[in-house]
Short mmCIF file of C-alpha atoms in Angstrom, two decimals:
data_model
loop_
_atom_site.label_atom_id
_atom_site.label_comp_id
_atom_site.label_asym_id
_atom_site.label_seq_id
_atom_site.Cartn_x
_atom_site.Cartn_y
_atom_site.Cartn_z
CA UNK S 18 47.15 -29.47 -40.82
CA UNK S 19 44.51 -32.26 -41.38
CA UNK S 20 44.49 -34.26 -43.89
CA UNK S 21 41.29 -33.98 -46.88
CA UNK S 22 39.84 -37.58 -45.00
CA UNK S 23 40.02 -35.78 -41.57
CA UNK S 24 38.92 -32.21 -42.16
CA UNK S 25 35.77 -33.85 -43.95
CA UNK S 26 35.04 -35.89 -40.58
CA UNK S 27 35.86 -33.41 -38.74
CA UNK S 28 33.44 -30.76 -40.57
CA UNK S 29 30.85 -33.59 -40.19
CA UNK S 30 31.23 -33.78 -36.66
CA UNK S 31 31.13 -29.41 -36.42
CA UNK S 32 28.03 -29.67 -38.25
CA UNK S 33 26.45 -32.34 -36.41
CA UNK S 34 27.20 -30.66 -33.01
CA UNK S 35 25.94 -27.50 -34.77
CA UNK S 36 22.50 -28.87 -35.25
CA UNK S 37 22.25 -30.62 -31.78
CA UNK S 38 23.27 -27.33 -30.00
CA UNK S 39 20.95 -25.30 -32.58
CA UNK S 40 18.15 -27.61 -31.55
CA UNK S 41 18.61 -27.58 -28.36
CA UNK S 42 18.88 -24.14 -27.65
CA UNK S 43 15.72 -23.62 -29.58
CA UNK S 44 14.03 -26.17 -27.52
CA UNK S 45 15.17 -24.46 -24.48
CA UNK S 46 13.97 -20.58 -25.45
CA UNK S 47 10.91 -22.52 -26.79
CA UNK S 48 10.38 -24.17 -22.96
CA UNK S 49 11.06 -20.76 -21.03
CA UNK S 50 8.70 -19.28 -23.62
CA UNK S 51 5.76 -21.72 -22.21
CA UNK S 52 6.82 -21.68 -18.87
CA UNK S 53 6.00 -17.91 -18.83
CA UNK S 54 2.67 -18.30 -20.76
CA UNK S 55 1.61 -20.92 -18.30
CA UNK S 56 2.33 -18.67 -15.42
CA UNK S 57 -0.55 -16.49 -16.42
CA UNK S 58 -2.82 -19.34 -17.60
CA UNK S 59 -6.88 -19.76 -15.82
CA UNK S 60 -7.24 -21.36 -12.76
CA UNK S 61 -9.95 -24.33 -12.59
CA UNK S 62 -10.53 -26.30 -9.55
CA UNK S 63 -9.13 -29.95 -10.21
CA UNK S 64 -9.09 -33.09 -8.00
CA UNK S 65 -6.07 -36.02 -8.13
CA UNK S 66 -7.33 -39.32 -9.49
CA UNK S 67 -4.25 -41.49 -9.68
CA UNK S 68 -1.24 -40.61 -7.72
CA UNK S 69 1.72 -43.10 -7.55
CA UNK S 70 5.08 -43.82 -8.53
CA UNK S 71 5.79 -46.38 -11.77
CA UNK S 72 8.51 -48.27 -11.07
CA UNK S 73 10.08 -51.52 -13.64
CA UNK S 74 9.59 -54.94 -12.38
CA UNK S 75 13.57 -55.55 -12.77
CA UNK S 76 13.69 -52.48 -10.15
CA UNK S 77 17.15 -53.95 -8.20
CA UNK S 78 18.27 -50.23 -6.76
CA UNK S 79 16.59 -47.32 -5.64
CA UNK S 80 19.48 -45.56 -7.05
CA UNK S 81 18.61 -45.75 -10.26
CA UNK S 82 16.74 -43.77 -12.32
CA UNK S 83 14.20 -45.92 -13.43
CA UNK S 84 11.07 -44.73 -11.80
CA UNK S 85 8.21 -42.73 -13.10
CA UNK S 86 5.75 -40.42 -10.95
CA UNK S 87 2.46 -40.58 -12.33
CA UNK S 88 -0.39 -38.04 -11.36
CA UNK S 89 -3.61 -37.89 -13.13
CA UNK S 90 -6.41 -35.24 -11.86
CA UNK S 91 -9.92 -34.13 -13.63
CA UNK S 92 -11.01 -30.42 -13.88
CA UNK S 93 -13.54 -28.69 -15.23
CA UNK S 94 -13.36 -25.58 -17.60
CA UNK S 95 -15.65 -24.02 -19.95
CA UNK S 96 -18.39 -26.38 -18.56
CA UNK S 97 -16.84 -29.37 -20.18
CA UNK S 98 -14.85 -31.71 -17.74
CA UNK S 99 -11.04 -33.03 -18.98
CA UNK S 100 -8.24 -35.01 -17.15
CA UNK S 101 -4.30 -34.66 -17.48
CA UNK S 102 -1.29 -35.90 -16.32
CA UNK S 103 0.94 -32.68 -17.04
CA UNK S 104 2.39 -31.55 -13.88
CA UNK S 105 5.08 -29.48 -15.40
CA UNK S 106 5.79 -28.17 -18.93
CA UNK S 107 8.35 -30.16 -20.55
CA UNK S 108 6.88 -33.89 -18.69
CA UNK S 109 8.48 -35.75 -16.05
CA UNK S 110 11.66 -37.30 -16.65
CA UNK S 111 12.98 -40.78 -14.94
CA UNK S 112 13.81 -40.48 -11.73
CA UNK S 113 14.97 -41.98 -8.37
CA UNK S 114 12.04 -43.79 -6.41
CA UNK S 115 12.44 -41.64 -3.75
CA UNK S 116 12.08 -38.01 -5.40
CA UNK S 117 8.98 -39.78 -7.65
CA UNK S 118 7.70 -40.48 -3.82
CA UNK S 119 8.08 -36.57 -2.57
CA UNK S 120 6.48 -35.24 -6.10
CA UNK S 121 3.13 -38.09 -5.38
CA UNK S 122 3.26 -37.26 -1.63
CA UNK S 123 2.25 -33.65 -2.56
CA UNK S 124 -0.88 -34.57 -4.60
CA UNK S 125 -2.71 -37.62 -2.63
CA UNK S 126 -5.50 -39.09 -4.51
CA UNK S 127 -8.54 -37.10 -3.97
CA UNK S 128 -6.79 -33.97 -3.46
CA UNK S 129 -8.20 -30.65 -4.25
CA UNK S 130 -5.89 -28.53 -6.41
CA UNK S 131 -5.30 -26.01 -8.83
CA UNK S 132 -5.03 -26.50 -12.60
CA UNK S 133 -3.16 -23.88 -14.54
CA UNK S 134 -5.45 -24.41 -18.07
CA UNK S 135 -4.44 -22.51 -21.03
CA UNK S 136 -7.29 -20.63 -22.12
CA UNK S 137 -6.39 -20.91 -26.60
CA UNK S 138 -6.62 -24.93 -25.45
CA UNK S 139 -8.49 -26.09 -22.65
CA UNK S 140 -7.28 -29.71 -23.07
CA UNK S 141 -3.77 -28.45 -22.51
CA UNK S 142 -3.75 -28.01 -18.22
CA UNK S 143 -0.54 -28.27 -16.16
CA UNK S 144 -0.65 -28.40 -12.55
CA UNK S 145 3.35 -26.37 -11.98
CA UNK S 146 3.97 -23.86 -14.44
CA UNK S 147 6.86 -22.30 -12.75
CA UNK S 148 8.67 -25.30 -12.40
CA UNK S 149 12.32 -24.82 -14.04
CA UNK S 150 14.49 -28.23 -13.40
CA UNK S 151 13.92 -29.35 -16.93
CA UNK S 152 15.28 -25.89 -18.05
CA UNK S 153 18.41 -26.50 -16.02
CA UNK S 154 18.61 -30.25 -17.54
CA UNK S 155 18.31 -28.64 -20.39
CA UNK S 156 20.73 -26.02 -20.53
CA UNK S 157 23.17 -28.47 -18.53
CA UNK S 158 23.38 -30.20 -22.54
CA UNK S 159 22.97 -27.22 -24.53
CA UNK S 160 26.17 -25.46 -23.27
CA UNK S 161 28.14 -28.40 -23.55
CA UNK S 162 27.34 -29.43 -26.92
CA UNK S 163 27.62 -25.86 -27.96
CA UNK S 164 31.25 -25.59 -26.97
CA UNK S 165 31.87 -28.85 -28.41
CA UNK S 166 30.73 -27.37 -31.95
CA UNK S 167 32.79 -24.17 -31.63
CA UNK S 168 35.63 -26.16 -30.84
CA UNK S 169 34.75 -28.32 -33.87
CA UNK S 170 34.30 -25.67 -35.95
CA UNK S 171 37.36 -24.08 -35.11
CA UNK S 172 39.67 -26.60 -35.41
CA UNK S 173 37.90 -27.56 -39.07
CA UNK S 174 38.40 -24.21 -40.50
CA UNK S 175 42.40 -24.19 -38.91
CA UNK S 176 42.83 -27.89 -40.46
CA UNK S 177 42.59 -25.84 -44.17
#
Protein backbone atom coordinates (compact mmCIF):
# COMPACT_ATOMS: atom_id res chain seq x y z
CA UNK A 1 0.00 0.00 0.00
CA UNK A 2 1.48 3.46 -0.95
CA UNK A 3 1.41 6.05 0.94
CA UNK A 4 -1.05 9.50 -0.17
CA UNK A 5 2.74 11.31 -1.16
CA UNK A 6 3.57 8.21 -3.34
CA UNK A 7 0.34 7.19 -5.04
CA UNK A 8 0.12 11.00 -6.12
CA UNK A 9 3.74 10.64 -7.79
CA UNK A 10 3.11 7.70 -8.86
CA UNK A 11 -0.34 8.69 -10.69
CA UNK A 12 1.78 11.59 -12.07
CA UNK A 13 4.22 9.44 -13.51
CA UNK A 14 1.02 6.90 -15.08
CA UNK A 15 -0.28 9.93 -16.54
CA UNK A 16 2.76 11.31 -17.91
CA UNK A 17 3.72 7.95 -19.57
CA UNK A 18 0.06 7.93 -20.67
CA UNK A 19 0.42 11.01 -22.75
CA UNK A 20 3.94 10.14 -24.18
CA UNK A 21 2.67 6.66 -25.30
CA UNK A 22 -0.77 8.38 -26.48
CA UNK A 23 1.35 10.74 -28.52
CA UNK A 24 3.40 8.61 -29.79
CA UNK A 25 1.26 6.11 -31.02
CA UNK A 26 -0.71 8.79 -32.72
CA UNK A 27 2.37 10.03 -34.33
CA UNK A 28 3.12 6.65 -35.51
CA UNK A 29 -0.59 5.72 -37.19
CA UNK A 30 -0.30 9.40 -38.35
CA UNK A 31 3.34 8.44 -40.21
CA UNK A 32 2.05 4.99 -41.72
CA UNK A 33 -0.99 7.04 -42.75
CA UNK A 34 1.45 9.34 -45.06
CA UNK A 35 3.66 6.77 -45.94
CA UNK A 36 0.72 5.10 -47.79
CA UNK A 37 -0.57 8.41 -49.34
CA UNK A 38 2.89 9.09 -50.63
CA UNK A 39 3.08 5.73 -52.23
CA UNK A 40 0.46 6.78 -54.70
CA UNK A 41 1.64 10.41 -55.02
CA UNK A 42 2.66 12.02 -59.05
CA UNK A 43 5.79 11.37 -60.40
CA UNK A 44 7.87 14.55 -61.73
CA UNK A 45 11.25 14.25 -63.13
CA UNK A 46 13.77 15.87 -60.53
CA UNK A 47 17.58 16.34 -60.64
CA UNK A 48 20.05 16.28 -57.24
CA UNK A 49 21.57 19.68 -56.52
CA UNK A 50 23.44 19.19 -53.28
CA UNK A 51 24.34 15.79 -52.15
CA UNK A 52 26.68 15.34 -49.08
CA UNK A 53 26.96 14.33 -45.67
CA UNK A 54 26.93 17.23 -42.64
CA UNK A 55 29.12 16.29 -40.23
CA UNK A 56 30.13 18.67 -36.64
CA UNK A 57 33.49 20.16 -36.60
CA UNK A 58 34.14 18.38 -33.03
CA UNK A 59 33.48 15.07 -35.24
CA UNK A 60 36.21 12.73 -33.01
CA UNK A 61 34.41 9.13 -34.02
CA UNK A 62 32.72 7.84 -36.85
CA UNK A 63 30.79 5.96 -34.37
CA UNK A 64 28.80 8.42 -33.36
CA UNK A 65 25.77 9.60 -34.43
CA UNK A 66 26.44 12.96 -35.21
CA UNK A 67 26.22 13.19 -38.92
CA UNK A 68 23.56 14.50 -41.18
CA UNK A 69 22.90 13.41 -44.96
CA UNK A 70 21.78 16.24 -46.84
CA UNK A 71 20.16 15.93 -50.41
CA UNK A 72 18.57 18.77 -52.13
CA UNK A 73 17.05 18.19 -55.85
CA UNK A 74 14.70 20.66 -58.10
CA UNK A 75 11.59 19.35 -60.00
CA UNK A 76 9.14 20.66 -61.88
CA UNK A 77 5.27 20.15 -61.50
CA UNK A 78 2.34 21.99 -62.61
CA UNK A 79 4.73 24.14 -64.78
CA UNK A 80 6.15 25.85 -61.76
CA UNK A 81 9.70 24.58 -60.69
CA UNK A 82 10.33 23.79 -56.60
CA UNK A 83 13.31 22.20 -54.68
CA UNK A 84 13.25 19.86 -51.46
CA UNK A 85 15.27 18.11 -49.26
CA UNK A 86 12.59 15.39 -48.12
CA UNK A 87 13.90 12.09 -48.93
CA UNK A 88 11.64 10.20 -46.66
CA UNK A 89 8.46 11.08 -44.69
CA UNK A 90 9.23 11.63 -41.19
CA UNK A 91 13.11 13.52 -42.14
CA UNK A 92 16.38 12.10 -41.63
CA UNK A 93 17.53 11.44 -38.30
CA UNK A 94 21.42 11.64 -37.03
CA UNK A 95 23.32 9.13 -38.10
CA UNK A 96 26.72 7.36 -38.42
CA UNK A 97 29.04 8.98 -41.20
CA UNK A 98 29.14 5.99 -42.92
CA UNK A 99 25.27 5.11 -43.50
CA UNK A 100 24.87 9.24 -44.27
CA UNK A 101 27.69 8.18 -47.04
CA UNK A 102 25.54 5.03 -48.60
CA UNK A 103 22.11 7.26 -48.48
CA UNK A 104 24.38 10.44 -50.64
CA UNK A 105 26.15 7.72 -52.71
CA UNK A 106 22.69 6.82 -54.18
CA UNK A 107 21.76 10.37 -55.35
CA UNK A 108 25.14 12.03 -56.87
CA UNK A 109 24.77 15.59 -57.68
CA UNK A 110 23.27 15.95 -61.01
CA UNK A 111 21.39 12.85 -60.85
CA UNK A 112 18.19 12.28 -62.62
CA UNK A 113 15.45 10.96 -60.33
CA UNK A 114 12.05 10.58 -59.41
CA UNK A 115 10.06 12.87 -57.11
CA UNK A 116 7.02 11.41 -55.43
CA UNK A 117 4.93 15.10 -55.30
CA UNK A 118 1.70 15.13 -53.57
CA UNK A 119 -0.73 16.39 -55.88
CA UNK A 120 -3.28 18.59 -52.78
CA UNK A 121 0.51 20.34 -52.29
CA UNK A 122 2.97 20.48 -54.85
CA UNK A 123 5.60 22.06 -52.54
CA UNK A 124 5.37 18.95 -50.41
CA UNK A 125 7.77 16.21 -52.74
CA UNK A 126 9.63 13.28 -51.14
CA UNK A 127 12.01 11.34 -53.03
CA UNK A 128 11.25 7.49 -50.77
CA UNK A 129 7.84 7.13 -49.80
CA UNK A 130 8.04 3.56 -48.84
CA UNK A 131 10.75 3.99 -46.63
CA UNK A 132 9.73 2.51 -43.03
CA UNK A 133 12.98 2.78 -40.54
CA UNK A 134 11.52 5.79 -38.84
CA UNK A 135 8.31 3.68 -38.27
CA UNK A 136 10.41 1.00 -36.61
CA UNK A 137 12.33 3.88 -34.50
CA UNK A 138 9.25 4.79 -33.79
CA UNK A 139 7.42 1.96 -32.59
CA UNK A 140 10.84 0.74 -30.90
CA UNK A 141 9.62 3.92 -28.14
CA UNK A 142 6.03 3.62 -28.39
CA UNK A 143 5.84 0.01 -27.02
CA UNK A 144 8.12 0.67 -24.38
CA UNK A 145 6.67 3.66 -22.97
CA UNK A 146 3.31 2.09 -23.33
CA UNK A 147 4.13 -0.78 -21.02
CA UNK A 148 5.77 1.52 -18.77
CA UNK A 149 2.26 3.40 -18.33
CA UNK A 150 0.25 0.19 -17.85
CA UNK A 151 2.58 -0.82 -15.36
CA UNK A 152 2.20 2.67 -13.84
CA UNK A 153 -1.19 2.64 -13.96
CA UNK A 154 -1.55 -0.55 -12.44
CA UNK A 155 0.44 -0.32 -9.65
CA UNK A 156 -1.35 3.38 -8.90
CA UNK A 157 -4.76 2.02 -8.81
CA UNK A 158 -3.34 -1.27 -6.43
CA UNK A 159 -1.44 1.46 -4.14
CA UNK A 160 -5.40 2.58 -3.07
Amino acid sequence: MLDAQHLLWTQIAACVCLLISGAMLFNLFRMRRLMRAAENWDKAEGVITVSEVRQPPAHVSDDQNDAAPVIRYRYRTSGQDFESDRVRIGGQPLTTRVLAARLVAGYPVGARVDVYVDPKDPKNALLEPGQHGNLAAQLAFTIPFGFIAAVLVAHAIAGR
